[in-house]
Every structure is written in C-alpha cells, then in structure tokens.
PDB file of N, CA and C in Angstrom:
ATOM      1  N   MET P   1       0.890  -1.280   0.010  1.00 92.00           N
ATOM      2  CA  MET P   1      -0.023   0.047   0.056  1.00 92.00           C
ATOM      3  C   MET P   1       0.897   1.385   0.140  1.00 92.00           C
ATOM      4  N   LYS P   2       0.548   2.208  -0.933  1.00 95.00           N
ATOM      5  CA  LYS P   2       1.349   3.376  -1.122  1.00 95.00           C
ATOM      6  C   LYS P   2       0.263   4.669  -0.803  1.00 95.00           C
ATOM      7  N   LYS P   3       0.883   5.514  -0.112  1.00 97.00           N
ATOM      8  CA  LYS P   3       0.122   6.779   0.275  1.00 97.00           C
ATOM      9  C   LYS P   3       0.745   8.039  -0.848  1.00 97.00           C
ATOM     10  N   LEU P   4      -0.061   8.531  -1.619  1.00 98.00           N
ATOM     11  CA  LEU P   4       0.206   9.629  -2.508  1.00 98.00           C
ATOM     12  C   LEU P   4      -0.235  10.752  -1.963  1.00 98.00           C
ATOM     13  N   PHE P   5       0.523  11.786  -2.304  1.00 98.00           N
ATOM     14  CA  PHE P   5       0.256  13.298  -2.200  1.00 98.00           C
ATOM     15  C   PHE P   5      -0.315  13.770  -3.331  1.00 98.00           C
ATOM     16  N   VAL P   6      -1.352  14.548  -3.328  1.00 98.00           N
ATOM     17  CA  VAL P   6      -1.903  15.181  -4.409  1.00 98.00           C
ATOM     18  C   VAL P   6      -1.983  16.521  -4.180  1.00 98.00           C
ATOM     19  N   GLY P   7      -1.443  17.509  -4.850  1.00 98.00           N
ATOM     20  CA  GLY P   7      -1.387  18.975  -4.625  1.00 98.00           C
ATOM     21  C   GLY P   7      -1.858  19.714  -5.884  1.00 98.00           C
ATOM     22  N   ASN P   8      -2.061  21.100  -5.716  1.00 98.00           N
ATOM     23  CA  ASN P   8      -2.494  21.941  -6.638  1.00 98.00           C
ATOM     24  C   ASN P   8      -3.839  21.525  -7.344  1.00 98.00           C
ATOM     25  N   LEU P   9      -4.807  21.080  -6.317  1.00 98.00           N
ATOM     26  CA  LEU P   9      -6.303  20.921  -6.675  1.00 98.00           C
ATOM     27  C   LEU P   9      -7.054  22.173  -6.590  1.00 98.00           C
ATOM     28  N   PRO P  10      -7.966  22.347  -7.555  1.00 98.00           N
ATOM     29  CA  PRO P  10      -8.803  23.321  -7.150  1.00 98.00           C
ATOM     30  C   PRO P  10      -9.624  23.264  -5.960  1.00 98.00           C
ATOM     31  N   ASN P  11      -9.792  24.589  -5.426  1.00 96.00           N
ATOM     32  CA  ASN P  11     -10.509  24.577  -4.149  1.00 96.00           C
ATOM     33  C   ASN P  11     -11.966  23.812  -4.349  1.00 96.00           C
ATOM     34  N   SER P  12     -12.513  23.760  -5.246  1.00 96.00           N
ATOM     35  CA  SER P  12     -13.946  23.069  -5.449  1.00 96.00           C
ATOM     36  C   SER P  12     -13.905  21.706  -5.537  1.00 96.00           C
ATOM     37  N   THR P  13     -12.685  20.995  -5.568  1.00 97.00           N
ATOM     38  CA  THR P  13     -12.617  19.588  -5.511  1.00 97.00           C
ATOM     39  C   THR P  13     -13.189  19.096  -4.280  1.00 97.00           C
ATOM     40  N   ASN P  14     -13.871  17.770  -4.785  1.00 97.00           N
ATOM     41  CA  ASN P  14     -14.361  16.932  -3.707  1.00 97.00           C
ATOM     42  C   ASN P  14     -13.748  15.543  -3.860  1.00 97.00           C
ATOM     43  N   GLU P  15     -14.061  14.651  -2.855  1.00 97.00           N
ATOM     44  CA  GLU P  15     -13.464  13.361  -2.671  1.00 97.00           C
ATOM     45  C   GLU P  15     -13.866  12.577  -3.869  1.00 97.00           C
ATOM     46  N   ALA P  16     -15.273  12.599  -4.265  1.00 97.00           N
ATOM     47  CA  ALA P  16     -16.041  11.812  -5.424  1.00 97.00           C
ATOM     48  C   ALA P  16     -14.930  12.050  -6.656  1.00 97.00           C
ATOM     49  N   GLU P  17     -14.697  13.298  -6.904  1.00 97.00           N
ATOM     50  CA  GLU P  17     -13.967  13.677  -8.146  1.00 97.00           C
ATOM     51  C   GLU P  17     -12.580  13.080  -8.310  1.00 97.00           C
ATOM     52  N   VAL P  18     -11.924  13.199  -7.070  1.00 98.00           N
ATOM     53  CA  VAL P  18     -10.576  12.720  -7.122  1.00 98.00           C
ATOM     54  C   VAL P  18     -10.497  11.038  -7.158  1.00 98.00           C
ATOM     55  N   THR P  19     -11.586  10.684  -6.512  1.00 97.00           N
ATOM     56  CA  THR P  19     -11.566   8.922  -6.583  1.00 97.00           C
ATOM     57  C   THR P  19     -11.961   8.627  -7.990  1.00 97.00           C
ATOM     58  N   GLU P  20     -12.684   9.319  -8.551  1.00 97.00           N
ATOM     59  CA  GLU P  20     -13.051   9.002 -10.069  1.00 97.00           C
ATOM     60  C   GLU P  20     -11.825   8.975 -10.816  1.00 97.00           C
ATOM     61  N   LEU P  21     -10.926  10.094 -10.682  1.00 98.00           N
ATOM     62  CA  LEU P  21      -9.773  10.381 -11.550  1.00 98.00           C
ATOM     63  C   LEU P  21      -8.932   9.284 -11.304  1.00 98.00           C
ATOM     64  N   PHE P  22      -8.492   8.866  -9.904  1.00 98.00           N
ATOM     65  CA  PHE P  22      -7.562   7.776  -9.570  1.00 98.00           C
ATOM     66  C   PHE P  22      -7.993   6.494  -9.761  1.00 98.00           C
ATOM     67  N   SER P  23      -9.405   6.180  -9.712  1.00 98.00           N
ATOM     68  CA  SER P  23      -9.853   4.825  -9.782  1.00 98.00           C
ATOM     69  C   SER P  23      -9.572   3.948 -11.128  1.00 98.00           C
ATOM     70  N   ARG P  24      -9.215   4.903 -12.182  1.00 97.00           N
ATOM     71  CA  ARG P  24      -8.994   4.264 -13.347  1.00 97.00           C
ATOM     72  C   ARG P  24      -7.495   3.381 -13.484  1.00 97.00           C
ATOM     73  N   PHE P  25      -6.842   3.570 -12.404  1.00 98.00           N
ATOM     74  CA  PHE P  25      -5.475   2.940 -12.204  1.00 98.00           C
ATOM     75  C   PHE P  25      -5.716   1.852 -11.204  1.00 98.00           C
ATOM     76  N   GLY P  26      -6.731   1.654 -10.351  1.00 97.00           N
ATOM     77  CA  GLY P  26      -6.872   0.748  -9.464  1.00 97.00           C
ATOM     78  C   GLY P  26      -7.887   1.237  -8.329  1.00 97.00           C
ATOM     79  N   THR P  27      -7.879   0.409  -7.256  1.00 97.00           N
ATOM     80  CA  THR P  27      -8.762   0.682  -6.146  1.00 97.00           C
ATOM     81  C   THR P  27      -8.297   1.878  -5.293  1.00 97.00           C
ATOM     82  N   VAL P  28      -9.004   2.934  -5.060  1.00 98.00           N
ATOM     83  CA  VAL P  28      -8.370   3.869  -3.980  1.00 98.00           C
ATOM     84  C   VAL P  28      -9.074   3.291  -2.798  1.00 98.00           C
ATOM     85  N   ARG P  29      -8.165   3.191  -1.814  1.00 97.00           N
ATOM     86  CA  ARG P  29      -8.379   2.552  -0.573  1.00 97.00           C
ATOM     87  C   ARG P  29      -8.819   3.500   0.365  1.00 97.00           C
ATOM     88  N   SER P  30      -8.449   4.714   0.307  1.00 98.00           N
ATOM     89  CA  SER P  30      -8.748   5.861   1.066  1.00 98.00           C
ATOM     90  C   SER P  30      -8.318   7.021   0.637  1.00 98.00           C
ATOM     91  N   ILE P  31      -9.079   8.290   0.736  1.00 98.00           N
ATOM     92  CA  ILE P  31      -8.727   9.442   0.397  1.00 98.00           C
ATOM     93  C   ILE P  31      -9.024  10.524   1.332  1.00 98.00           C
ATOM     94  N   LYS P  32      -8.217  11.455   1.530  1.00 98.00           N
ATOM     95  CA  LYS P  32      -8.492  12.691   2.804  1.00 98.00           C
ATOM     96  C   LYS P  32      -7.870  13.832   1.823  1.00 98.00           C
ATOM     97  N   LEU P  33      -9.047  14.888   1.570  1.00 98.00           N
ATOM     98  CA  LEU P  33      -8.757  16.031   1.062  1.00 98.00           C
ATOM     99  C   LEU P  33      -8.655  16.901   2.428  1.00 98.00           C
ATOM    100  N   VAL P  34      -7.566  17.709   2.288  1.00 98.00           N
ATOM    101  CA  VAL P  34      -7.397  18.737   3.527  1.00 98.00           C
ATOM    102  C   VAL P  34      -8.412  19.928   3.188  1.00 98.00           C
ATOM    103  N   LYS P  35      -9.323  20.224   4.290  1.00 97.00           N
ATOM    104  CA  LYS P  35     -10.179  21.398   4.137  1.00 97.00           C
ATOM    105  C   LYS P  35     -10.219  22.459   4.796  1.00 97.00           C
ATOM    106  N   ASP P  36     -10.645  23.608   4.440  1.00 97.00           N
ATOM    107  CA  ASP P  36     -10.370  24.897   5.317  1.00 97.00           C
ATOM    108  C   ASP P  36     -11.765  24.574   6.496  1.00 97.00           C
ATOM    109  N   ILE P  37     -11.286  24.866   7.713  1.00 96.00           N
ATOM    110  CA  ILE P  37     -12.347  24.530   8.851  1.00 96.00           C
ATOM    111  C   ILE P  37     -13.394  25.509   8.693  1.00 96.00           C
ATOM    112  N   PHE P  38     -13.321  26.766   8.047  1.00 97.00           N
ATOM    113  CA  PHE P  38     -14.454  27.606   7.835  1.00 97.00           C
ATOM    114  C   PHE P  38     -15.379  27.426   6.890  1.00 97.00           C
ATOM    115  N   SER P  39     -14.743  27.383   5.619  1.00 95.00           N
ATOM    116  CA  SER P  39     -15.435  27.287   4.513  1.00 95.00           C
ATOM    117  C   SER P  39     -15.749  25.943   4.045  1.00 95.00           C
ATOM    118  N   GLY P  40     -15.034  24.872   4.476  1.00 94.00           N
ATOM    119  CA  GLY P  40     -15.141  23.580   4.048  1.00 94.00           C
ATOM    120  C   GLY P  40     -14.709  23.071   2.758  1.00 94.00           C
ATOM    121  N   GLN P  41     -14.095  24.210   1.908  1.00 96.00           N
ATOM    122  CA  GLN P  41     -13.536  23.812   0.820  1.00 96.00           C
ATOM    123  C   GLN P  41     -12.325  23.272   0.835  1.00 96.00           C
ATOM    124  N   CYS P  42     -11.703  22.583  -0.280  1.00 97.00           N
ATOM    125  CA  CYS P  42     -10.473  21.843  -0.352  1.00 97.00           C
ATOM    126  C   CYS P  42      -9.401  23.083  -0.182  1.00 97.00           C
ATOM    127  N   LYS P  43      -8.490  22.704   0.527  1.00 98.00           N
ATOM    128  CA  LYS P  43      -7.200  23.665   0.653  1.00 98.00           C
ATOM    129  C   LYS P  43      -6.107  23.544  -0.427  1.00 98.00           C
ATOM    130  N   GLY P  44      -6.529  22.554  -1.414  1.00 98.00           N
ATOM    131  CA  GLY P  44      -5.644  22.330  -2.586  1.00 98.00           C
ATOM    132  C   GLY P  44      -4.882  21.188  -2.540  1.00 98.00           C
ATOM    133  N   PHE P  45      -5.063  20.331  -1.557  1.00 98.00           N
ATOM    134  CA  PHE P  45      -4.294  19.085  -1.433  1.00 98.00           C
ATOM    135  C   PHE P  45      -4.788  18.074  -0.771  1.00 98.00           C
ATOM    136  N   GLY P  46      -4.333  16.823  -0.937  1.00 98.00           N
ATOM    137  CA  GLY P  46      -4.943  15.640  -0.146  1.00 98.00           C
ATOM    138  C   GLY P  46      -4.103  14.390  -0.229  1.00 98.00           C
ATOM    139  N   PHE P  47      -4.616  13.366   0.328  1.00 98.00           N
ATOM    140  CA  PHE P  47      -3.791  12.109   0.210  1.00 98.00           C
ATOM    141  C   PHE P  47      -4.486  10.916  -0.085  1.00 98.00           C
ATOM    142  N   ILE P  48      -4.045  10.048  -0.773  1.00 98.00           N
ATOM    143  CA  ILE P  48      -4.789   8.880  -1.398  1.00 98.00           C
ATOM    144  C   ILE P  48      -3.848   7.756  -1.184  1.00 98.00           C
ATOM    145  N   GLU P  49      -4.514   6.519  -0.941  1.00 98.00           N
ATOM    146  CA  GLU P  49      -3.825   5.250  -0.528  1.00 98.00           C
ATOM    147  C   GLU P  49      -4.349   4.318  -1.799  1.00 98.00           C
ATOM    148  N   MET P  50      -3.216   3.682  -2.260  1.00 98.00           N
ATOM    149  CA  MET P  50      -3.559   2.733  -3.465  1.00 98.00           C
ATOM    150  C   MET P  50      -2.573   1.742  -3.259  1.00 98.00           C
ATOM    151  N   GLU P  51      -2.689   0.631  -4.004  1.00 96.00           N
ATOM    152  CA  GLU P  51      -1.678  -0.679  -4.182  1.00 96.00           C
ATOM    153  C   GLU P  51      -0.406   0.146  -4.703  1.00 96.00           C
ATOM    154  N   GLY P  52       0.792  -0.461  -4.562  1.00 94.00           N
ATOM    155  CA  GLY P  52       2.065  -0.022  -4.978  1.00 94.00           C
ATOM    156  C   GLY P  52       2.119   0.147  -6.374  1.00 94.00           C
ATOM    157  N   HIS P  53       1.848  -0.878  -7.276  1.00 96.00           N
ATOM    158  CA  HIS P  53       2.077  -0.699  -8.823  1.00 96.00           C
ATOM    159  C   HIS P  53       0.697   0.069  -9.292  1.00 96.00           C
ATOM    160  N   GLU P  54      -0.304   0.298  -8.526  1.00 97.00           N
ATOM    161  CA  GLU P  54      -1.462   0.976  -9.151  1.00 97.00           C
ATOM    162  C   GLU P  54      -1.086   2.521  -8.796  1.00 97.00           C
ATOM    163  N   ALA P  55      -0.352   2.828  -7.584  1.00 97.00           N
ATOM    164  CA  ALA P  55       0.040   4.210  -7.128  1.00 97.00           C
ATOM    165  C   ALA P  55       1.149   4.736  -8.174  1.00 97.00           C
ATOM    166  N   ARG P  56       1.994   3.759  -8.606  1.00 97.00           N
ATOM    167  CA  ARG P  56       2.983   4.266  -9.750  1.00 97.00           C
ATOM    168  C   ARG P  56       2.474   4.501 -10.887  1.00 97.00           C
ATOM    169  N   ALA P  57       1.651   3.681 -11.420  1.00 98.00           N
ATOM    170  CA  ALA P  57       0.876   4.107 -12.772  1.00 98.00           C
ATOM    171  C   ALA P  57       0.103   5.552 -12.614  1.00 98.00           C
ATOM    172  N   ALA P  58      -0.572   5.700 -11.415  1.00 98.00           N
ATOM    173  CA  ALA P  58      -1.182   6.946 -11.269  1.00 98.00           C
ATOM    174  C   ALA P  58      -0.337   7.966 -11.264  1.00 98.00           C
ATOM    175  N   ILE P  59       0.830   7.998 -10.761  1.00 98.00           N
ATOM    176  CA  ILE P  59       1.823   9.100 -10.602  1.00 98.00           C
ATOM    177  C   ILE P  59       2.549   9.423 -11.967  1.00 98.00           C
ATOM    178  N   ALA P  60       2.716   8.353 -12.731  1.00 98.00           N
ATOM    179  CA  ALA P  60       3.247   8.495 -13.982  1.00 98.00           C
ATOM    180  C   ALA P  60       2.320   9.298 -15.100  1.00 98.00           C
ATOM    181  N   ASP P  61       0.982   8.977 -14.837  1.00 98.00           N
ATOM    182  CA  ASP P  61      -0.053   9.434 -15.704  1.00 98.00           C
ATOM    183  C   ASP P  61      -0.519  10.931 -15.483  1.00 98.00           C
ATOM    184  N   LEU P  62      -0.682  11.043 -14.009  1.00 98.00           N
ATOM    185  CA  LEU P  62      -1.399  12.215 -13.767  1.00 98.00           C
ATOM    186  C   LEU P  62      -0.463  13.560 -13.149  1.00 98.00           C
ATOM    187  N   ASN P  63       0.641  13.371 -12.745  1.00 98.00           N
ATOM    188  CA  ASN P  63       1.645  14.239 -12.458  1.00 98.00           C
ATOM    189  C   ASN P  63       1.801  15.250 -13.466  1.00 98.00           C
ATOM    190  N   GLY P  64       1.452  16.668 -13.199  1.00 98.00           N
ATOM    191  CA  GLY P  64       1.508  17.579 -14.123  1.00 98.00           C
ATOM    192  C   GLY P  64       0.196  17.708 -15.346  1.00 98.00           C
ATOM    193  N   LYS P  65      -0.715  16.959 -15.046  1.00 98.00           N
ATOM    194  CA  LYS P  65      -2.009  16.816 -15.785  1.00 98.00           C
ATOM    195  C   LYS P  65      -3.094  17.730 -15.341  1.00 98.00           C
ATOM    196  N   ASP P  66      -3.771  18.364 -16.459  1.00 98.00           N
ATOM    197  CA  ASP P  66      -4.841  19.393 -16.035  1.00 98.00           C
ATOM    198  C   ASP P  66      -5.806  18.748 -15.454  1.00 98.00           C
ATOM    199  N   PHE P  67      -6.296  19.204 -14.137  1.00 97.00           N
ATOM    200  CA  PHE P  67      -7.446  18.789 -13.633  1.00 97.00           C
ATOM    201  C   PHE P  67      -8.342  20.053 -12.995  1.00 97.00           C
ATOM    202  N   GLY P  68      -9.466  20.441 -13.666  1.00 95.00           N
ATOM    203  CA  GLY P  68     -10.097  21.362 -13.152  1.00 95.00           C
ATOM    204  C   GLY P  68      -9.434  22.764 -13.496  1.00 95.00           C
ATOM    205  N   GLY P  69      -8.808  22.681 -14.549  1.00 97.00           N
ATOM    206  CA  GLY P  69      -8.105  23.990 -14.873  1.00 97.00           C
ATOM    207  C   GLY P  69      -6.791  24.021 -14.246  1.00 97.00           C
ATOM    208  N   LYS P  70      -6.136  23.218 -13.444  1.00 98.00           N
ATOM    209  CA  LYS P  70      -4.840  23.473 -12.689  1.00 98.00           C
ATOM    210  C   LYS P  70      -4.164  22.166 -13.312  1.00 98.00           C
ATOM    211  N   LEU P  71      -2.648  22.476 -13.065  1.00 98.00           N
ATOM    212  CA  LEU P  71      -1.869  21.381 -13.171  1.00 98.00           C
ATOM    213  C   LEU P  71      -1.637  20.751 -12.041  1.00 98.00           C
ATOM    214  N   ILE P  72      -2.102  19.421 -11.642  1.00 98.00           N
ATOM    215  CA  ILE P  72      -1.813  18.841 -10.474  1.00 98.00           C
ATOM    216  C   ILE P  72      -0.555  18.250 -10.276  1.00 98.00           C
ATOM    217  N   ARG P  73      -0.145  18.148  -9.003  1.00 98.00           N
ATOM    218  CA  ARG P  73       1.198  17.287  -8.665  1.00 98.00           C
ATOM    219  C   ARG P  73       0.648  16.117  -7.923  1.00 98.00           C
ATOM    220  N   VAL P  74       1.250  15.019  -8.337  1.00 98.00           N
ATOM    221  CA  VAL P  74       0.997  13.824  -7.746  1.00 98.00           C
ATOM    222  C   VAL P  74       2.382  12.915  -7.564  1.00 98.00           C
ATOM    223  N   GLY P  75       2.565  12.470  -6.250  1.00 97.00           N
ATOM    224  CA  GLY P  75       3.711  12.034  -5.780  1.00 97.00           C
ATOM    225  C   GLY P  75       3.721  11.069  -4.691  1.00 97.00           C
ATOM    226  N   LEU P  76       4.488  10.231  -4.304  1.00 96.00           N
ATOM    227  CA  LEU P  76       4.591   9.482  -3.107  1.00 96.00           C
ATOM    228  C   LEU P  76       4.518  10.561  -1.939  1.00 96.00           C
ATOM    229  N   GLU P  77       3.883  10.203  -0.701  1.00 91.00           N
ATOM    230  CA  GLU P  77       3.883  11.100   0.482  1.00 91.00           C
ATOM    231  C   GLU P  77       5.320  11.172   0.865  1.00 91.00           C
ATOM    232  N   GLY P  78       5.595  12.497   1.142  1.00 85.00           N
ATOM    233  CA  GLY P  78       7.058  12.766   1.811  1.00 85.00           C
ATOM    234  C   GLY P  78       8.049  12.972   0.812  1.00 85.00           C
ATOM    235  N   ASN P  79       7.802  12.906  -0.420  1.00 74.00           N
ATOM    236  CA  ASN P  79       8.696  12.997  -1.620  1.00 74.00           C
ATOM    237  C   ASN P  79       8.455  14.426  -2.133  1.00 74.00           C
ATOM    238  N   ASN P  80       8.207  15.498  -1.408  1.00 59.00           N
ATOM    239  CA  ASN P  80       7.961  16.902  -1.783  1.00 59.00           C
ATOM    240  C   ASN P  80       9.254  17.580  -2.166  1.00 59.00           C
ATOM    241  N   LYS P  81       9.618  17.687  -3.312  1.00 57.00           N
ATOM    242  CA  LYS P  81      10.814  18.234  -3.689  1.00 57.00           C
ATOM    243  C   LYS P  81      10.842  19.882  -3.018  1.00 57.00           C
ATOM    244  N   ARG P  82       9.788  20.644  -2.910  1.00 53.00           N
ATOM    245  CA  ARG P  82       9.796  21.948  -2.605  1.00 53.00           C
ATOM    246  C   ARG P  82      10.155  22.142  -1.005  1.00 53.00           C
ATOM    247  N   GLY P  83      10.077  21.045  -0.148  1.00 48.00           N
ATOM    248  CA  GLY P  83      10.388  21.077   1.247  1.00 48.00           C
ATOM    249  C   GLY P  83       9.123  21.823   1.889  1.00 48.00           C
ATOM    250  N   ARG P  84       9.407  21.910   3.167  1.00 45.00           N
ATOM    251  CA  ARG P  84       8.201  22.482   4.126  1.00 45.00           C
ATOM    252  C   ARG P  84       8.427  24.047   4.130  1.00 45.00           C
ATOM    253  N   ARG P  85       7.465  24.911   4.122  1.00 43.00           N
ATOM    254  CA  ARG P  85       7.440  26.304   4.224  1.00 43.00           C
ATOM    255  C   ARG P  85       7.689  26.738   5.736  1.00 43.00           C
TER     256      ARG P  85
END
C-alpha cells in the first residue's frame, strides 16, 4: 500500500471527483482532502492510498496533468521536492 500526495487541486474539488480520477488506475483504498475549517472547501491538497503498482501508474500518468483548470502534482507522500514552508 502506498500513500500519495496530490497537490494543486482546485478549491472546489471533492472526494468523489478525485476518487473517479484515480480509480482508473486501481482501487482507491482511502482519500483525505485537507479542507478549510471555516469554508469547508479543499485547501488544494490531499492524500490517497492505493496498491504500489497502481500508485506508480497514477503518478506516471497524472503528475502535471490538467484537473479542473490546474496542473496537479502527484507523488509519493514525503517526496515533496519543495520542502516545508
């Protein structure tokens, strides 16, 4: 099982949309979008759990792709090249 980081999501994104996007690569075991406590909107990132080979296929295909008018970032959790702010 691999945990993926998904970033640069539109604020209007919901779990169903992200599940649909990733499910073509395999079973999405869990999804957690980080949401603003006041507005309830997505803060632009979240985490997804998938099997290893499925996760690698999703990263290869979706990283840098357009989703809702934004180029999303997809990678293994903890491999954030930008570092912490």
